[in-house]
Amino acid sequence: MARRVSRVFALALAMTVFAVTPGWGGESMGYYDSHGNWRPLFLSYAKVAVVAGIEGGERAGIVHPILLSGSAARKPGGVWQYSLVEDMAGRQLDAAKRLVDEGVSERIALVFELAGDPDKTFTLNNTLVVKPKDADAASLAGTCGIESIEPLDEREGVWLGRAKDAVAVLEACRCLYGGGFVKWALPDFSVPVRLYGTVNDAYFSNQWHLAQSSDADIDADEAWDVTMGDSRVAVAVVDTGVETDHPDFEPARMLPGYNAATDTSDPTPLPTAIDAHGTACAGAVAAWSNNGQGVAGVCPGCSLIPIKMMDGMTSEAQLSTGYRAINFAADNGAWVISNSWGIPQEYTSQVDMEPYRVAIRHAVNDGRGGLGAVVLFASGNGNQWGQAQEIGANELQNMPEVMTVGGTGPDDTVVGYSN
């Protein structure tokens, strides 16, 4: 009885918080981050989201040309982003509700823009990532508009909740935090993930970074005189997926992989993926040598754990997907977790990256049977003009637990585009 009274009181408190925090119009949208700070969100003025599955989004523009214009941009989770027709600009929520009412969209999803940069957007569907205070997290189902909740990582006490739609997610996050039910409750935003360059040359003679006459290299050939690697050393490549049957990979050293986007065991890229970024990254790590073809990985005797975080059709990922990807690597024997991607600093002002940080800290502290895994991130390839930039204070590359790797050229100096 006392527990029920406590929960009723907490809900009443949460409603009080709603009364004194901003409403849902325009710039007043937002949530409380993992440190209890209010993060404002800005609805896109010219974009709208349609939740219609992989094929359905392509039909939406035909079904509703009076609301939508242009072609659809595919986002994770069956979300498609459209431009609004000129008459509907600034009325995203009205358009989203109408699309649902008329059966074009399954539910309301939202498109947000970065303050001062409307061309940079991120989306929200109907999920939230939660770290409850109470061990009985499953009891949160039915509270604050949460329709269901499941463990994302029971050991760390991180759960994935589902609500009616994106508006309900924001309301649930505010209610859960305001009611004191959680340490934090974060919208499961889908944010752009910037893929960083990697070796893709077809021949070892062009892989100057491994060995060259000027010695501006990593002396891989000298290391190979000692060892070609050990199959017990497992390197997880978190990326757009890996072609596990590629002829340059040794099948015996390809360990079971994971698709974090679909929560399944198949890390194979889609045949229509925009590039082979993940396969190229995996090749740079562990492509087999002395087989007369392709490239040579720096550790050809090491094992690979292929993990698909982005589907290759879009270089975006939800926070929960990134959490699953890194967590799988940590919990499945990875000695090293390689991430040749990053989330730009400008998005971290509105999107709290705490789920990624929790997963990375777990990998470093608890991975490899408690010995800890090495987590690598690429420093980045500079801005759109190829000019180096400082790594942002809130970027994952700046975490003290992470080893961030920059780039040098054949002349042994830092290349101009390396952050």
XYZ file of C-alpha atoms in Angstrom:
419
model
C 0.000 0.000 0.000
C 2.804 2.388 0.924
C 4.485 1.704 -2.404
C 1.284 2.543 -4.289
C 0.792 5.756 -2.328
C 4.394 6.695 -3.044
C 3.879 6.134 -6.760
C 0.663 8.190 -6.794
C 2.495 11.000 -5.007
C 5.327 10.816 -7.504
C 2.909 11.061 -10.403
C 1.305 14.086 -8.809
C 4.756 15.627 -8.460
C 5.483 14.888 -12.098
C 2.299 16.662 -13.133
C 3.435 19.648 -11.080
C 6.713 19.621 -13.015
C 4.696 19.663 -16.254
C 2.839 22.716 -14.989
C 6.008 24.747 -14.402
C 8.076 23.611 -17.391
C 7.557 24.820 -20.937
C 4.748 23.391 -23.054
C 5.006 21.569 -26.351
C 4.910 24.417 -28.837
C 7.958 25.109 -31.029
C 11.087 25.964 -29.083
C 9.636 24.808 -25.750
C 10.004 21.091 -26.575
C 12.722 19.346 -24.625
C 13.746 16.860 -21.935
C 15.981 16.533 -18.874
C 19.364 15.015 -19.645
C 21.377 12.506 -17.584
C 22.686 15.350 -15.377
C 19.246 16.814 -14.755
C 19.747 19.751 -17.104
C 16.982 20.905 -19.420
C 17.798 20.298 -23.105
C 15.619 22.333 -25.474
C 14.618 20.860 -28.818
C 13.670 22.688 -31.989
C 11.099 21.239 -34.339
C 12.187 21.359 -37.965
C 10.463 24.174 -39.824
C 10.485 22.470 -43.207
C 10.627 18.698 -42.538
C 8.204 16.026 -41.363
C 8.582 12.319 -40.530
C 6.488 9.456 -41.864
C 6.530 6.088 -40.083
C 5.657 3.657 -42.820
C 8.278 0.929 -42.949
C 10.927 0.453 -45.609
C 8.583 0.433 -48.592
C 5.759 2.553 -47.214
C 7.752 5.747 -47.057
C 8.263 5.754 -50.792
C 4.489 5.689 -51.261
C 3.761 8.521 -48.853
C 4.731 11.296 -51.261
C 2.340 9.922 -53.859
C -0.451 9.460 -51.369
C -0.187 12.951 -49.916
C 1.363 15.477 -52.336
C -0.591 18.294 -50.660
C 1.541 17.849 -47.524
C 4.816 16.346 -48.722
C 7.300 17.316 -51.391
C 10.476 15.881 -52.800
C 11.905 12.421 -52.266
C 12.096 10.585 -48.975
C 15.252 10.306 -46.872
C 15.376 6.946 -45.116
C 15.980 6.928 -41.371
C 16.335 4.023 -38.919
C 13.269 2.168 -37.668
C 11.063 2.552 -40.722
C 11.045 6.365 -40.502
C 11.158 8.445 -43.689
C 11.916 12.154 -43.676
C 10.152 14.426 -46.162
C 10.101 18.111 -46.894
C 6.836 19.884 -46.208
C 5.111 21.736 -48.989
C 5.531 25.496 -48.675
C 2.037 26.088 -47.263
C 2.748 23.655 -44.385
C 6.152 25.072 -43.415
C 6.315 25.636 -39.660
C 3.407 23.233 -39.054
C 5.233 19.927 -38.721
C 3.136 18.633 -35.830
C -0.127 19.446 -37.627
C 1.125 17.659 -40.732
C 2.289 14.646 -38.721
C -1.104 14.316 -37.005
C -2.929 14.563 -40.305
C -0.702 11.899 -41.877
C -1.610 9.572 -39.007
C -5.316 10.405 -39.170
C -5.391 9.625 -42.882
C -3.490 6.357 -42.538
C -0.321 7.476 -44.320
C 1.868 7.244 -41.208
C 1.661 4.619 -38.467
C 2.376 7.105 -35.687
C 3.763 10.573 -35.049
C 7.536 10.761 -35.327
C 9.325 14.090 -35.044
C 12.129 15.831 -36.928
C 14.292 18.277 -34.991
C 16.799 20.752 -36.341
C 19.952 22.141 -34.819
C 19.562 25.677 -33.531
C 20.717 28.025 -36.271
C 21.238 25.238 -38.824
C 17.921 23.923 -40.209
C 19.677 21.667 -42.719
C 21.057 19.478 -39.922
C 18.306 17.306 -38.516
C 17.739 14.296 -36.282
C 14.611 12.271 -35.617
C 12.625 10.611 -32.837
C 10.281 7.645 -33.171
C 8.521 6.022 -30.204
C 11.289 4.682 -27.925
C 13.201 5.996 -24.930
C 16.278 4.770 -23.037
C 15.805 4.650 -19.270
C 17.939 4.029 -16.198
C 15.438 3.449 -13.355
C 16.184 3.985 -9.684
C 14.117 0.948 -8.698
C 15.339 -2.567 -9.488
C 11.758 -3.430 -10.451
C 12.009 -1.529 -13.733
C 9.370 -3.684 -15.410
C 6.755 -2.050 -13.170
C 7.244 1.193 -15.100
C 5.064 -0.230 -17.881
C 1.819 1.704 -17.714
C 3.499 4.605 -15.900
C 3.862 8.020 -17.535
C 2.489 6.723 -20.827
C 5.028 3.901 -21.247
C 3.251 1.092 -23.089
C 6.033 -1.495 -22.677
C 9.557 -1.746 -21.337
C 12.298 -4.323 -21.833
C 15.891 -4.671 -20.619
C 18.541 -3.207 -22.878
C 21.224 -4.223 -20.391
C 20.028 -5.605 -17.050
C 23.528 -5.641 -15.560
C 23.889 -1.865 -16.021
C 20.203 -1.305 -15.290
C 19.457 0.268 -18.675
C 16.019 -0.344 -20.216
C 14.263 0.426 -23.481
C 10.728 1.803 -23.213
C 8.087 2.269 -25.885
C 5.366 4.880 -26.001
C 2.500 5.693 -28.352
C 4.559 8.089 -30.473
C 7.351 10.655 -30.346
C 5.268 13.238 -28.501
C 4.421 10.617 -25.871
C 8.142 9.776 -25.549
C 8.996 13.359 -24.630
C 6.116 13.478 -22.176
C 7.205 10.159 -20.640
C 10.800 11.321 -20.218
C 9.693 14.440 -18.399
C 7.184 12.528 -16.268
C 9.627 9.776 -15.267
C 12.337 12.236 -14.301
C 9.952 14.688 -12.632
C 8.327 11.847 -10.659
C 11.648 10.588 -9.358
C 11.264 7.138 -10.947
C 14.550 7.231 -12.832
C 18.130 8.425 -12.689
C 17.588 9.514 -16.274
C 15.152 8.982 -19.136
C 16.346 9.973 -22.596
C 14.525 10.087 -25.938
C 15.977 7.420 -28.236
C 17.012 9.894 -30.923
C 18.318 8.811 -34.291
C 21.379 10.934 -34.992
C 23.769 11.185 -37.938
C 26.879 9.041 -37.639
C 29.819 10.309 -39.659
C 31.785 7.486 -41.273
C 35.512 8.093 -41.345
C 37.926 7.048 -44.087
C 39.822 3.798 -44.104
C 42.152 1.818 -46.312
C 40.452 0.501 -49.433
C 43.350 -0.091 -51.803
C 43.418 -3.440 -53.550
C 47.133 -4.207 -53.211
C 49.626 -4.468 -50.396
C 52.255 -2.511 -52.342
C 50.009 0.525 -51.997
C 49.497 0.034 -48.259
C 52.324 2.380 -47.367
C 51.056 2.711 -43.818
C 52.078 -0.902 -43.119
C 55.585 -0.736 -44.568
C 57.543 1.527 -46.913
C 61.168 2.364 -47.660
C 61.067 5.752 -45.897
C 59.994 4.019 -42.673
C 57.069 6.448 -42.240
C 54.892 3.488 -41.329
C 53.886 1.203 -38.454
C 56.541 -1.445 -39.285
C 53.901 -4.124 -39.730
C 56.298 -6.368 -41.644
C 58.717 -6.371 -38.721
C 55.893 -7.194 -36.314
C 54.856 -10.042 -38.597
C 58.325 -11.556 -38.205
C 57.349 -12.031 -34.552
C 53.668 -12.906 -34.965
C 50.869 -12.597 -37.502
C 48.443 -12.283 -34.618
C 46.609 -14.688 -32.376
C 43.120 -16.000 -33.035
C 42.358 -15.564 -29.323
C 42.617 -11.803 -29.865
C 39.153 -10.763 -31.067
C 38.637 -7.361 -32.678
C 35.061 -6.084 -32.927
C 34.406 -3.805 -35.888
C 31.316 -1.664 -35.192
C 30.159 -0.173 -38.470
C 27.797 -0.691 -41.428
C 28.226 -4.462 -41.424
C 30.812 -6.850 -42.823
C 30.733 -9.209 -45.795
C 31.670 -12.243 -43.730
C 32.147 -14.434 -46.812
C 34.582 -12.020 -48.479
C 37.500 -14.051 -49.914
C 40.053 -11.921 -48.048
C 38.717 -13.048 -44.645
C 39.729 -16.353 -43.119
C 36.433 -18.137 -42.229
C 37.914 -19.790 -39.156
C 38.662 -16.375 -37.666
C 35.242 -14.850 -38.355
C 33.399 -15.068 -35.038
C 29.606 -14.831 -34.633
C 28.448 -11.309 -35.374
C 25.488 -9.120 -34.541
C 23.064 -6.720 -36.190
C 22.319 -4.101 -33.545
C 19.844 -2.296 -35.813
C 17.522 -5.332 -35.965
C 18.713 -7.163 -32.821
C 19.548 -10.252 -34.888
C 22.670 -12.299 -35.587
C 23.291 -11.356 -39.231
C 25.856 -8.519 -39.649
C 25.853 -8.700 -43.460
C 25.456 -5.327 -45.218
C 22.375 -4.793 -47.352
C 23.061 -5.459 -51.048
C 21.932 -1.905 -51.782
C 24.080 -0.317 -49.044
C 25.638 3.040 -49.937
C 29.198 1.749 -49.523
C 31.293 -1.076 -48.069
C 32.682 0.988 -45.208
C 32.378 -1.753 -42.580
C 33.965 -4.418 -44.774
C 36.842 -2.075 -45.631
C 37.421 -1.288 -41.950
C 37.415 -4.996 -41.098
C 39.886 -5.624 -43.936
C 42.253 -2.999 -42.572
C 42.216 -4.927 -39.296
C 42.352 -8.578 -40.258
C 42.328 -9.262 -44.000
C 44.275 -12.471 -44.533
C 47.828 -12.186 -45.933
C 49.868 -14.394 -48.235
C 46.771 -15.414 -50.180
C 47.684 -13.561 -53.366
C 44.680 -11.243 -53.383
C 43.198 -8.119 -51.866
C 44.848 -6.291 -48.995
C 46.702 -7.337 -45.873
C 45.216 -6.538 -42.491
C 47.519 -5.295 -39.765
C 46.665 -8.374 -37.674
C 45.748 -11.128 -40.133
C 45.912 -13.811 -37.464
C 43.395 -12.075 -35.186
C 39.723 -12.956 -35.058
C 36.911 -10.611 -36.133
C 33.574 -9.885 -34.482
C 31.491 -8.103 -37.158
C 28.862 -5.773 -35.705
C 26.369 -3.842 -37.791
C 25.246 -0.584 -36.184
C 24.199 1.346 -39.314
C 22.337 -0.463 -42.080
C 24.364 1.149 -44.856
C 21.276 2.726 -46.415
C 21.584 5.620 -44.013
C 24.520 6.618 -41.838
C 22.333 7.226 -38.797
C 21.670 5.201 -35.670
C 19.391 5.385 -32.666
C 21.015 5.741 -29.256
C 19.715 2.323 -28.232
C 21.257 0.735 -31.335
C 24.675 2.177 -30.546
C 24.328 0.904 -26.991
C 23.502 -2.605 -28.204
C 26.409 -2.616 -30.662
C 29.151 -1.678 -28.208
C 27.609 -3.768 -25.450
C 27.558 -6.873 -27.651
C 31.254 -6.458 -28.369
C 32.081 -6.076 -24.672
C 29.984 -9.077 -23.640
C 31.217 -11.393 -26.392
C 34.931 -11.445 -25.860
C 36.231 -8.443 -27.814
C 39.758 -7.456 -26.827
C 39.574 -4.382 -29.046
C 36.477 -2.476 -30.214
C 37.149 -0.473 -33.375
C 34.891 2.452 -34.317
C 35.747 4.302 -37.534
C 32.901 6.767 -37.102
C 31.767 9.551 -34.833
C 28.781 11.705 -33.891
C 29.489 15.376 -34.647
C 29.829 17.768 -31.724
C 27.017 20.027 -32.923
C 24.418 17.319 -32.240
C 25.563 16.773 -28.659
C 24.179 20.138 -27.585
C 20.672 18.731 -27.982
C 21.209 14.966 -27.823
C 22.566 13.431 -24.616
C 25.069 10.683 -25.526
C 24.957 9.007 -22.107
C 23.806 5.602 -23.479
C 26.978 5.422 -25.589
C 29.098 6.466 -22.619
C 27.584 3.808 -20.351
C 28.318 1.121 -22.947
C 31.904 2.339 -23.513
C 32.662 2.490 -19.786
C 31.314 -1.046 -19.391
C 33.551 -2.277 -22.214
C 36.660 -0.641 -20.753
C 35.976 -1.716 -17.170
C 34.304 -5.101 -17.553
C 35.069 -6.377 -21.054
C 37.420 -9.279 -21.801
C 36.345 -11.185 -18.703
C 36.971 -8.252 -16.393
C 40.381 -7.330 -17.836
C 38.853 -4.564 -19.915
C 38.685 -4.007 -23.661
C 40.523 -1.334 -25.627
C 38.007 1.016 -27.275
C 39.291 2.828 -30.358
C 37.663 5.706 -32.221
C 38.827 7.482 -35.357
C 39.533 11.143 -34.662
C 37.689 12.214 -37.810
C 38.331 13.570 -41.265
C 37.878 17.263 -40.644
C 35.083 19.452 -41.898
C 33.311 19.449 -45.259
C 36.314 21.192 -46.828
C 38.759 18.582 -45.522
C 40.245 20.878 -42.887
C 41.162 19.502 -39.465
C 38.985 20.499 -36.520
C 39.296 20.222 -32.768
C 37.465 17.205 -31.379
C 34.424 18.520 -29.526
C 34.274 18.365 -25.741
C 31.175 16.153 -25.800
C 32.223 13.846 -28.624
C 32.821 10.195 -27.759
C 36.415 10.588 -28.963
C 37.055 12.882 -25.990
C 36.089 10.327 -23.337
C 39.040 9.480 -21.039
C 38.236 5.785 -21.521
C 38.686 5.987 -25.303
C 41.867 5.824 -27.392
C 41.400 8.175 -30.353
C 43.435 7.583 -33.503
C 44.415 10.307 -35.958
C 46.143 10.031 -39.326
C 49.583 10.673 -40.789
C 50.715 10.673 -44.413
C 53.552 8.964 -46.288
C 55.859 11.791 -45.204
C 55.229 10.953 -41.528
C 53.407 14.210 -40.763
C 49.829 14.634 -39.624
C 47.548 14.893 -42.634
C 45.645 18.147 -43.013
C 42.216 16.577 -42.618
C 42.907 14.585 -39.433
C 41.119 16.036 -36.403
